[in-house]
mmCIF file with all atom_site columns, C-alpha atoms in Angstrom:
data_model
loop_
_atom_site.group_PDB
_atom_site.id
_atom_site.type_symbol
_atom_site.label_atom_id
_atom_site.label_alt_id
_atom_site.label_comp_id
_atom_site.label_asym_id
_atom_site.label_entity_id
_atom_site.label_seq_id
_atom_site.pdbx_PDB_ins_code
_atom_site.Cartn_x
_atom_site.Cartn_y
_atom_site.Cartn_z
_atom_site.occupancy
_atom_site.B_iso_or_equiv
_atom_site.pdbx_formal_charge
_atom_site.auth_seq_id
_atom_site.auth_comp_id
_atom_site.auth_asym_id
_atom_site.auth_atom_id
_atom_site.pdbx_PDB_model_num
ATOM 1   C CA . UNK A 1 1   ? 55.111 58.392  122.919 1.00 89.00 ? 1   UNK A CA 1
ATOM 2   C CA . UNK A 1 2   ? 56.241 61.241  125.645 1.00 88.00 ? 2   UNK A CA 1
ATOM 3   C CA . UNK A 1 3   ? 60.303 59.841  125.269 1.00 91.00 ? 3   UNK A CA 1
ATOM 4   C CA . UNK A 1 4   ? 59.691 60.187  120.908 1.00 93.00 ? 4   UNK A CA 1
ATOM 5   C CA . UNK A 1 5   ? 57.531 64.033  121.904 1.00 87.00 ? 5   UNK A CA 1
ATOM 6   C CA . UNK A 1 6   ? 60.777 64.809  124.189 1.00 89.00 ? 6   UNK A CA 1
ATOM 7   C CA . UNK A 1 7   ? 63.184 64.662  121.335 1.00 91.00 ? 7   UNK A CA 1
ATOM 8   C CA . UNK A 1 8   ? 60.824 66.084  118.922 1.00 89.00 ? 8   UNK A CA 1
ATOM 9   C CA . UNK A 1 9   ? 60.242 69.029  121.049 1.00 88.00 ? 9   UNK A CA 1
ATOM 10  C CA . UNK A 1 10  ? 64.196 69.345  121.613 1.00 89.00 ? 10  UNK A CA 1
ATOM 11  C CA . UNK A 1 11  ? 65.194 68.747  117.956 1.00 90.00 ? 11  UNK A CA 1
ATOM 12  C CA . UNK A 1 12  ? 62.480 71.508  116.875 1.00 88.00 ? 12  UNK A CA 1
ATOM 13  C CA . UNK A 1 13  ? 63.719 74.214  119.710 1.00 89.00 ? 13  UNK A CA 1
ATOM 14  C CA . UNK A 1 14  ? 67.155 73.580  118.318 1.00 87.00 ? 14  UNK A CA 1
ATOM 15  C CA . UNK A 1 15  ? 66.560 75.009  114.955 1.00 87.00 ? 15  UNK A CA 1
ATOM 16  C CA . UNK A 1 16  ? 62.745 76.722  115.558 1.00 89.00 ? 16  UNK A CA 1
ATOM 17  C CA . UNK A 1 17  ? 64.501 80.449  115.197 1.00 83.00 ? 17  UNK A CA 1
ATOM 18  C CA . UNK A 1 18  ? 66.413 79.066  111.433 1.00 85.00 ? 18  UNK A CA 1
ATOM 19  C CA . UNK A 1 19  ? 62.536 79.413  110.126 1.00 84.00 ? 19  UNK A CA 1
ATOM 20  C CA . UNK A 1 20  ? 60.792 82.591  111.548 1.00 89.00 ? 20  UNK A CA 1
ATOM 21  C CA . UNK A 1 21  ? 61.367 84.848  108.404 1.00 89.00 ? 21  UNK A CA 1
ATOM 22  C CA . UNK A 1 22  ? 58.264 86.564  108.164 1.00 91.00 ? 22  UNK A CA 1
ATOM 23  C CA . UNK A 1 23  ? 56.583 86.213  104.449 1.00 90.00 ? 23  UNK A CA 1
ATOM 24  C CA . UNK A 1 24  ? 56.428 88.630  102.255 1.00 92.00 ? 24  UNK A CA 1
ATOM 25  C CA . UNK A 1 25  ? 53.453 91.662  102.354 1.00 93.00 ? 25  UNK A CA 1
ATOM 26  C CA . UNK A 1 26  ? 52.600 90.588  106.282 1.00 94.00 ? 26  UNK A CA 1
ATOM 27  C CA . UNK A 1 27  ? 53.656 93.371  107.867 1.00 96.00 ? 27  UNK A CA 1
ATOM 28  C CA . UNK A 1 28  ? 52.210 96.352  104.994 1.00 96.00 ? 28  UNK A CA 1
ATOM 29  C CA . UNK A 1 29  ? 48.826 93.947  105.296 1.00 95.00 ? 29  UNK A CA 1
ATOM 30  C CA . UNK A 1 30  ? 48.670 94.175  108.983 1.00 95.00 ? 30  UNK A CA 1
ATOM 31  C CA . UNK A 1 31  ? 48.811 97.379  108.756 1.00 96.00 ? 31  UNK A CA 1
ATOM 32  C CA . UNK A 1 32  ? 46.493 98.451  106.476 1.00 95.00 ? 32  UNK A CA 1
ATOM 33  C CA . UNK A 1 33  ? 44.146 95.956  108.012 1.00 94.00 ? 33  UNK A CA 1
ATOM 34  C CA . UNK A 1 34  ? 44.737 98.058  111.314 1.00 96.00 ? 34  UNK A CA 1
ATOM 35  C CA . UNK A 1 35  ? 44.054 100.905 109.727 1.00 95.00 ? 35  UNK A CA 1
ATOM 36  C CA . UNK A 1 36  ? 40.166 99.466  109.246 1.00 92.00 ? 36  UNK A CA 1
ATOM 37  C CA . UNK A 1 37  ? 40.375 98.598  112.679 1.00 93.00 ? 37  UNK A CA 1
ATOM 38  C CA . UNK A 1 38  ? 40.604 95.134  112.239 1.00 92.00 ? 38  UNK A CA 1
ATOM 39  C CA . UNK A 1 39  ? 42.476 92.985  115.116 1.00 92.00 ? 39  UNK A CA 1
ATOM 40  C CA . UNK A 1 40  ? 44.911 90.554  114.264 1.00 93.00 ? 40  UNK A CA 1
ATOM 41  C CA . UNK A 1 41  ? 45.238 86.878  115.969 1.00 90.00 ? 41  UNK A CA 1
ATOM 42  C CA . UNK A 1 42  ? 47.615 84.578  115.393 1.00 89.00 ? 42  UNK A CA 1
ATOM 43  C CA . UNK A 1 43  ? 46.535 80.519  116.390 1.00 85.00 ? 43  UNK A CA 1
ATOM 44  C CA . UNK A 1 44  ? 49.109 77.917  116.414 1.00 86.00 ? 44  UNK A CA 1
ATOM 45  C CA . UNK A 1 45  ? 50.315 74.149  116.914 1.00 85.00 ? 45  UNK A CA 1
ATOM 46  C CA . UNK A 1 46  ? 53.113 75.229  118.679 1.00 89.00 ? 46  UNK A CA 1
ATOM 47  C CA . UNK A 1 47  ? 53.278 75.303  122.948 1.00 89.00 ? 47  UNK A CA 1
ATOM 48  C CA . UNK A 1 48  ? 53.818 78.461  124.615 1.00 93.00 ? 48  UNK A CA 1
ATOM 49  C CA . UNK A 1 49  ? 57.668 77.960  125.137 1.00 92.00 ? 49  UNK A CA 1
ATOM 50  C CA . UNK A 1 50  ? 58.306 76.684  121.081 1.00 92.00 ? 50  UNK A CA 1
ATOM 51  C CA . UNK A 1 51  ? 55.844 80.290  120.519 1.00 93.00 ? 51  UNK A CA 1
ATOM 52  C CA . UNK A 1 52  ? 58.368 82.439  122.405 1.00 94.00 ? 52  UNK A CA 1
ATOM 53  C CA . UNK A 1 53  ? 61.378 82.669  119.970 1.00 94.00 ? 53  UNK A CA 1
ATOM 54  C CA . UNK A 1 54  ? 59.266 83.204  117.396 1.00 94.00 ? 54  UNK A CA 1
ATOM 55  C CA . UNK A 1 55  ? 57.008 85.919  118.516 1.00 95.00 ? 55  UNK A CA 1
ATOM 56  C CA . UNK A 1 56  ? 60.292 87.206  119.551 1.00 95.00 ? 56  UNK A CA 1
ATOM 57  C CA . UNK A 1 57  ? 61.964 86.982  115.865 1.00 95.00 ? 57  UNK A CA 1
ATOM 58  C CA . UNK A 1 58  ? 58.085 88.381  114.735 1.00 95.00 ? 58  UNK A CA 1
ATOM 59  C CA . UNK A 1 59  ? 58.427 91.591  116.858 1.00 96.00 ? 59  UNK A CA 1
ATOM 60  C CA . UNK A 1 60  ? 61.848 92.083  115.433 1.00 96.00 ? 60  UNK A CA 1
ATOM 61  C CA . UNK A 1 61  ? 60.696 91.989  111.602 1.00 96.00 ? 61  UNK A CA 1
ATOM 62  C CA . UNK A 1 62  ? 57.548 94.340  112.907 1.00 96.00 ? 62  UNK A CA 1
ATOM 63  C CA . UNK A 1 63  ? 55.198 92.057  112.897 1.00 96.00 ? 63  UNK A CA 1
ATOM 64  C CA . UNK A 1 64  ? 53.037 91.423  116.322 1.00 96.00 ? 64  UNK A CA 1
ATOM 65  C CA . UNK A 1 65  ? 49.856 89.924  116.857 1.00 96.00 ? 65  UNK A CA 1
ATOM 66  C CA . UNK A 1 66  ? 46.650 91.340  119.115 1.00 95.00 ? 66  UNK A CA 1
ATOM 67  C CA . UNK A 1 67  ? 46.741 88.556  120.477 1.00 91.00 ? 67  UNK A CA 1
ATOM 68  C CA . UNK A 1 68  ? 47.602 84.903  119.929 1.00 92.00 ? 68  UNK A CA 1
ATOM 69  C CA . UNK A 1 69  ? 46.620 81.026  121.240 1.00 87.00 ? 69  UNK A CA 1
ATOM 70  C CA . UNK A 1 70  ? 48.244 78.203  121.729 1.00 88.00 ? 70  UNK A CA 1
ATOM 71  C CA . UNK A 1 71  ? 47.333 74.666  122.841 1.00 87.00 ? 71  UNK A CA 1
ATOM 72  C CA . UNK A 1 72  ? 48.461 75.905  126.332 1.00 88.00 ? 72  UNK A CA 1
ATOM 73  C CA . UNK A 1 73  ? 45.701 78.123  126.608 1.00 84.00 ? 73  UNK A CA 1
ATOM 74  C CA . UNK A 1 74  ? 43.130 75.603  125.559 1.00 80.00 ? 74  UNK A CA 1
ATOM 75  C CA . UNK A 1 75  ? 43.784 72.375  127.837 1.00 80.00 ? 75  UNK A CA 1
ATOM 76  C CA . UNK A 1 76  ? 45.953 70.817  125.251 1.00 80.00 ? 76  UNK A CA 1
ATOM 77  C CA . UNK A 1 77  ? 42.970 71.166  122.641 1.00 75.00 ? 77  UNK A CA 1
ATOM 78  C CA . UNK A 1 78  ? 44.858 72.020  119.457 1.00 71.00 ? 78  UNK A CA 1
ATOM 79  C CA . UNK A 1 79  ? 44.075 72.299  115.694 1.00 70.00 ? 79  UNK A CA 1
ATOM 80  C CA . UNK A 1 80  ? 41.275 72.025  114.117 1.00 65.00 ? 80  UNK A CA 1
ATOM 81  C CA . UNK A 1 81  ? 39.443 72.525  116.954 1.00 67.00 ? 81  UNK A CA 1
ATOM 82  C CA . UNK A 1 82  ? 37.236 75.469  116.902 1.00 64.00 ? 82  UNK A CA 1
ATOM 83  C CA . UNK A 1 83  ? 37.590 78.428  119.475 1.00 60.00 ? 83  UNK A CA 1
ATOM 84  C CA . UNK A 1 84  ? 36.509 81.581  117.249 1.00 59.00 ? 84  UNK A CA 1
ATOM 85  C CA . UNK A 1 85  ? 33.622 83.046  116.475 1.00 56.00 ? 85  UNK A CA 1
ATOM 86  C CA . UNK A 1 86  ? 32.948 85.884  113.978 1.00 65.00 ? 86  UNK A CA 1
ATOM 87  C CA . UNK A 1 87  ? 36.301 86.769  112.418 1.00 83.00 ? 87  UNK A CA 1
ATOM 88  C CA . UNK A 1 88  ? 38.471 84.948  109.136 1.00 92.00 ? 88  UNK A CA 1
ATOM 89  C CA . UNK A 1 89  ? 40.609 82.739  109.278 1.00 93.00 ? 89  UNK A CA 1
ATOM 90  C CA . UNK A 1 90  ? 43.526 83.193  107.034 1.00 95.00 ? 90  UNK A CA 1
ATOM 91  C CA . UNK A 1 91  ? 46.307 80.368  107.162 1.00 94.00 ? 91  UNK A CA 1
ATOM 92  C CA . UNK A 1 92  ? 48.918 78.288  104.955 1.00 94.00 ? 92  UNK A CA 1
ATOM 93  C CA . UNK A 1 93  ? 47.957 74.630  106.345 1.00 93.00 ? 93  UNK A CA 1
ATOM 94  C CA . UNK A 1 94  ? 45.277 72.502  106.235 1.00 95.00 ? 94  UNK A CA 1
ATOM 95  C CA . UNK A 1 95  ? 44.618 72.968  109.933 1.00 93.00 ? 95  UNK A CA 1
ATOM 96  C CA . UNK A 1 96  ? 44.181 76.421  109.386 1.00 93.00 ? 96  UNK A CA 1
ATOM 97  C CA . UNK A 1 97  ? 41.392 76.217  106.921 1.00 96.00 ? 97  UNK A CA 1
ATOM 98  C CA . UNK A 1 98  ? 39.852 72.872  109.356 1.00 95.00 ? 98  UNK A CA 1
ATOM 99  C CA . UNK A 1 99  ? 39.896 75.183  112.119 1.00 91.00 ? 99  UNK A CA 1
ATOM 100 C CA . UNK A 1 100 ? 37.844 77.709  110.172 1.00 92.00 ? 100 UNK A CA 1
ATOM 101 C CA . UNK A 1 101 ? 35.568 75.042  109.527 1.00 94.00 ? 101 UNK A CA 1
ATOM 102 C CA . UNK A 1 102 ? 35.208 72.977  112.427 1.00 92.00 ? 102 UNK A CA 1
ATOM 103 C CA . UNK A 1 103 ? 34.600 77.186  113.389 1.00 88.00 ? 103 UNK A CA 1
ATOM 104 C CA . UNK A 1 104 ? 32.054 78.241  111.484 1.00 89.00 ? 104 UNK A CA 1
ATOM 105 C CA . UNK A 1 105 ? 34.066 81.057  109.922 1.00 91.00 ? 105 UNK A CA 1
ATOM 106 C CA . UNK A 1 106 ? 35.159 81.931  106.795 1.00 94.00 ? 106 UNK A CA 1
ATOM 107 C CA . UNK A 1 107 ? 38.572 80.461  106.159 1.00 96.00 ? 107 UNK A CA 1
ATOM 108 C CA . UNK A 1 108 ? 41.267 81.681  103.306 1.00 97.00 ? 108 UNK A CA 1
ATOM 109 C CA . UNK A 1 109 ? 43.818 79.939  102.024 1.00 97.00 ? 109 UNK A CA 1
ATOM 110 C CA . UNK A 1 110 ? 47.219 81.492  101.642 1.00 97.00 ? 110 UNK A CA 1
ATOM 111 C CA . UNK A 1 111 ? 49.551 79.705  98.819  1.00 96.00 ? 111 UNK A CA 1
ATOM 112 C CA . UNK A 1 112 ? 52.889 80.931  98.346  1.00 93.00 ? 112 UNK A CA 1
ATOM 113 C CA . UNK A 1 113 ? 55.045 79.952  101.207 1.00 89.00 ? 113 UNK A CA 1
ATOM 114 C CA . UNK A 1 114 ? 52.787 77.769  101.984 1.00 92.00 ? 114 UNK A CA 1
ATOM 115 C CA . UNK A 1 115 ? 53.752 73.975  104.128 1.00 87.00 ? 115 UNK A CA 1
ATOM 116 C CA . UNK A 1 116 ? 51.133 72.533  101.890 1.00 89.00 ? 116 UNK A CA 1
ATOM 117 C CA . UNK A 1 117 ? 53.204 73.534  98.491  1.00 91.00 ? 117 UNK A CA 1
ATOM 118 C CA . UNK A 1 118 ? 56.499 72.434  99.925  1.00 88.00 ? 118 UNK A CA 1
ATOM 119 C CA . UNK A 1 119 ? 59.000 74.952  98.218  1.00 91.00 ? 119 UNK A CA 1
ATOM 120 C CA . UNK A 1 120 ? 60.906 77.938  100.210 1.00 87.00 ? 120 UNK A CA 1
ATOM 121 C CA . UNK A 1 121 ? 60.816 81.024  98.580  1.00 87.00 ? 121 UNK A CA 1
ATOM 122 C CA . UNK A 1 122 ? 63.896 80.212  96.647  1.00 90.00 ? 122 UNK A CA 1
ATOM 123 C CA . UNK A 1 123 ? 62.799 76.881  95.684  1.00 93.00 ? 123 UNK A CA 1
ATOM 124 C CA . UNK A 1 124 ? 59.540 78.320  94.674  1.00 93.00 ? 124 UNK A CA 1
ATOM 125 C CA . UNK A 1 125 ? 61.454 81.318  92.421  1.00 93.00 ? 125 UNK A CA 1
ATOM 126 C CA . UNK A 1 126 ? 63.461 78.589  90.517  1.00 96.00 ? 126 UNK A CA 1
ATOM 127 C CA . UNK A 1 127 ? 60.465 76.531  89.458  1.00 96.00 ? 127 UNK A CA 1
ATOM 128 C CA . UNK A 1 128 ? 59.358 76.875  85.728  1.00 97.00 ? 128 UNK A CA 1
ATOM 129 C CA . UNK A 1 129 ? 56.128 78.481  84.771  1.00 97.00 ? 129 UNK A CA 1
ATOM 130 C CA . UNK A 1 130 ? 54.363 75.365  84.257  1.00 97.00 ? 130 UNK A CA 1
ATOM 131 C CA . UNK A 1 131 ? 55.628 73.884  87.143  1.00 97.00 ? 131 UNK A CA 1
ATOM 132 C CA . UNK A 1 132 ? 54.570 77.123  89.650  1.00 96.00 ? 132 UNK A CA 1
ATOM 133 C CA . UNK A 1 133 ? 51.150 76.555  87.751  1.00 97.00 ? 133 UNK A CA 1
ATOM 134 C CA . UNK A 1 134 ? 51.222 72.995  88.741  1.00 97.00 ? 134 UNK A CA 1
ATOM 135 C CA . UNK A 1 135 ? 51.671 73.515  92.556  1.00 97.00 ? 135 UNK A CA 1
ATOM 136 C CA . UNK A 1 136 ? 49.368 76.429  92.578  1.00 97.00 ? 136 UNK A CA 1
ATOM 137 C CA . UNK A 1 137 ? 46.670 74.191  91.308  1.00 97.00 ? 137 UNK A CA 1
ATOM 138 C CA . UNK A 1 138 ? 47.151 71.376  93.317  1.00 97.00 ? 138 UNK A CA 1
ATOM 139 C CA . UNK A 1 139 ? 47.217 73.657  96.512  1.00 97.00 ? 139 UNK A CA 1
ATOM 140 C CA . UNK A 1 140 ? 44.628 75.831  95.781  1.00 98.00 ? 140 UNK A CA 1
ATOM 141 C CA . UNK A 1 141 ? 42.664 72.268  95.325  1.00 98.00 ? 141 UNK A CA 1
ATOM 142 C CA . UNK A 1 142 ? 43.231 70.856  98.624  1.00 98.00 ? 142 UNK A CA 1
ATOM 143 C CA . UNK A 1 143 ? 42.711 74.362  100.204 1.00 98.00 ? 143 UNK A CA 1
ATOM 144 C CA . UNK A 1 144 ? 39.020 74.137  98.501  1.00 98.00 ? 144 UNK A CA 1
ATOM 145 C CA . UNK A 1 145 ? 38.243 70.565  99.324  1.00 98.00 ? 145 UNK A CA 1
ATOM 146 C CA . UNK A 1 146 ? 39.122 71.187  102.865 1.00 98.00 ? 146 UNK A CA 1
ATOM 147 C CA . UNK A 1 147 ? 36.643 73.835  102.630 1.00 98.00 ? 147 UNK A CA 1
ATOM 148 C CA . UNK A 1 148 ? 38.480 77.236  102.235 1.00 98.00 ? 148 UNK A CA 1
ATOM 149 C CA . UNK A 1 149 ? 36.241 79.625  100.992 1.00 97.00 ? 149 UNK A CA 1
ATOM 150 C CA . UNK A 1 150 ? 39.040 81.386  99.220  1.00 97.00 ? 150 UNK A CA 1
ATOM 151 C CA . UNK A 1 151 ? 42.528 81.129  98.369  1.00 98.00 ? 151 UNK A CA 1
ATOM 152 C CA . UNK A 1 152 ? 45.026 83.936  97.927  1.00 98.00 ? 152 UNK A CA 1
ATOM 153 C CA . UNK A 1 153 ? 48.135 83.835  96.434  1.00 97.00 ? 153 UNK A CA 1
ATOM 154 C CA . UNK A 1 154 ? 49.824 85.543  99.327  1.00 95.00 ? 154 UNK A CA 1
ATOM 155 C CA . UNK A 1 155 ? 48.705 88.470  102.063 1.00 95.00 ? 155 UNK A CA 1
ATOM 156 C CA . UNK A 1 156 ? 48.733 91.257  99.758  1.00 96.00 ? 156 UNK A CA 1
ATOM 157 C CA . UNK A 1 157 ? 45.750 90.035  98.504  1.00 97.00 ? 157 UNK A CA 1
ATOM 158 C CA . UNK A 1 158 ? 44.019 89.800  101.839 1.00 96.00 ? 158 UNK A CA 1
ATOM 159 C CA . UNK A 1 159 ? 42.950 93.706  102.044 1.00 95.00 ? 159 UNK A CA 1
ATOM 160 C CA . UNK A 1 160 ? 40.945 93.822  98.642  1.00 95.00 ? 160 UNK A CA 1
ATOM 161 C CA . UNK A 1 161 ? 39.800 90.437  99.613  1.00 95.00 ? 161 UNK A CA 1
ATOM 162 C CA . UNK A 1 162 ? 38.526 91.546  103.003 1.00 92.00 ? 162 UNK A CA 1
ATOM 163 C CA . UNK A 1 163 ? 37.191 95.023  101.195 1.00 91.00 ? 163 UNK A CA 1
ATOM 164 C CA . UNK A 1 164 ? 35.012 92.469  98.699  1.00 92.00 ? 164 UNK A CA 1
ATOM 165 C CA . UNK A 1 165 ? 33.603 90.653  101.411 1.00 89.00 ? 165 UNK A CA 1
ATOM 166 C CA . UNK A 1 166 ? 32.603 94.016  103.959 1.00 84.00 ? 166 UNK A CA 1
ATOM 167 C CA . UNK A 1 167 ? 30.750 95.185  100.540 1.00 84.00 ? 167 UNK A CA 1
ATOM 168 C CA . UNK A 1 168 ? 28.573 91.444  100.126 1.00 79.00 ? 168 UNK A CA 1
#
C-alpha cells in the first residue's frame, strides 16, 4: 500500500500545477464575502507538500485563503472528518458536504466545475441543453442525499445565498 501511495503521490506532483485554474467568480466572491467580514478557509485531501504549488498558483490568480488544513495538521485524520464548528461549508465533492455533516454545519454544494459532474469547463460549455440539465440534476441529487443543505450553481451565488441565511 505505501510502494502503490509512493507513485501516486509522485504521478500527482508531476502534473498537480496542470489543474490549479481557479473557477470562475472565486476571487469577486471572496471578496465581497470579506467585505462582510467573513473569513475564508480552505480544507483539503491533499498533504502539506501536494498543497504548496497550489496555494502558490492560488496567490498568483488572487485568490488566498485565511487560513487552510490539511491532513498534516490533523494526525493524518482527513475527510469527512469533522474539525469546524460554526461556519459553512461550501465545496464541489462529496467529502466536502460529509465533512459539513459529520460537522454539524451547514454544507453547500457547488456544481459547475464540480469532480462530482465530471466535465472541465470546456467539456461542460459543449454539452447540449438537455444534457447540462441532466448533469445538473444528477449532481445536485447526490449533493442533497449526502446531506447538503443547498446547492449552488457556482460561487457567485454564494453572497446572496449567505445574505438569505444571516436574514433567517
Amino acid at each position: 500500500v505505501h510502494h502503490i501511495y509512493d507513485i501516486f503521490e509522485k504521478a500527482l506532483m508531476e502534473g498537480i500545477t496542470q489543474h490549479t485554474r481557479i473557477k470562475p467568480y472565486v476571487v469577486e466572491t471572496v471578496q465581497k464575502l470579506r467585505t462582510k467580514g467573513l473569513k475564508i478557509g480552505s480544507t483539503t485531501g491533499y498533504t502539506d507538500m501536494m498543497m504548496e504549488p497550489v496555494l502558490k498558483s492560488a496567490k498568483e490568480q488572487g485568490y488566498e485563503p485565511d487560513c487552510w488544513c490539511s491532513p498534516d495538521a490533523t494526525e493524518h485524520f482527513g475527510r469527512p472528518y469533522p474539525y469546524v464548528h460554526h461556519i459553512i461549508k461550501v465545496g464541489d465533492t462529496v467529502s466536502d458536504i460529509k465533512e459539513a455533516v459529520n460537522a454539524g454545519v451547514y454544507a453547500i454544494g457547488v456544481i459547475e466545475g464540480s469532480s462530482l459532474m465530471g466535465y472541465s469547463e470546456e467539456e461542460y460549455q459543449l454539452l447540449s441543453p438537455d444534457e447540462k440539465m441532466m448533469a445538473i440534476t444528477k449532481t445536485k441529487q447526490i449533493y442533497v442525499d449526502n446531506g447538503a443543505n443547498a446547492v449552488i450553481m457556482n460561487l457567485n451565488e454564494l453572497p446572496e445565498l449567505i445574505e438569505k441565511l444571516e436574514t433567517e
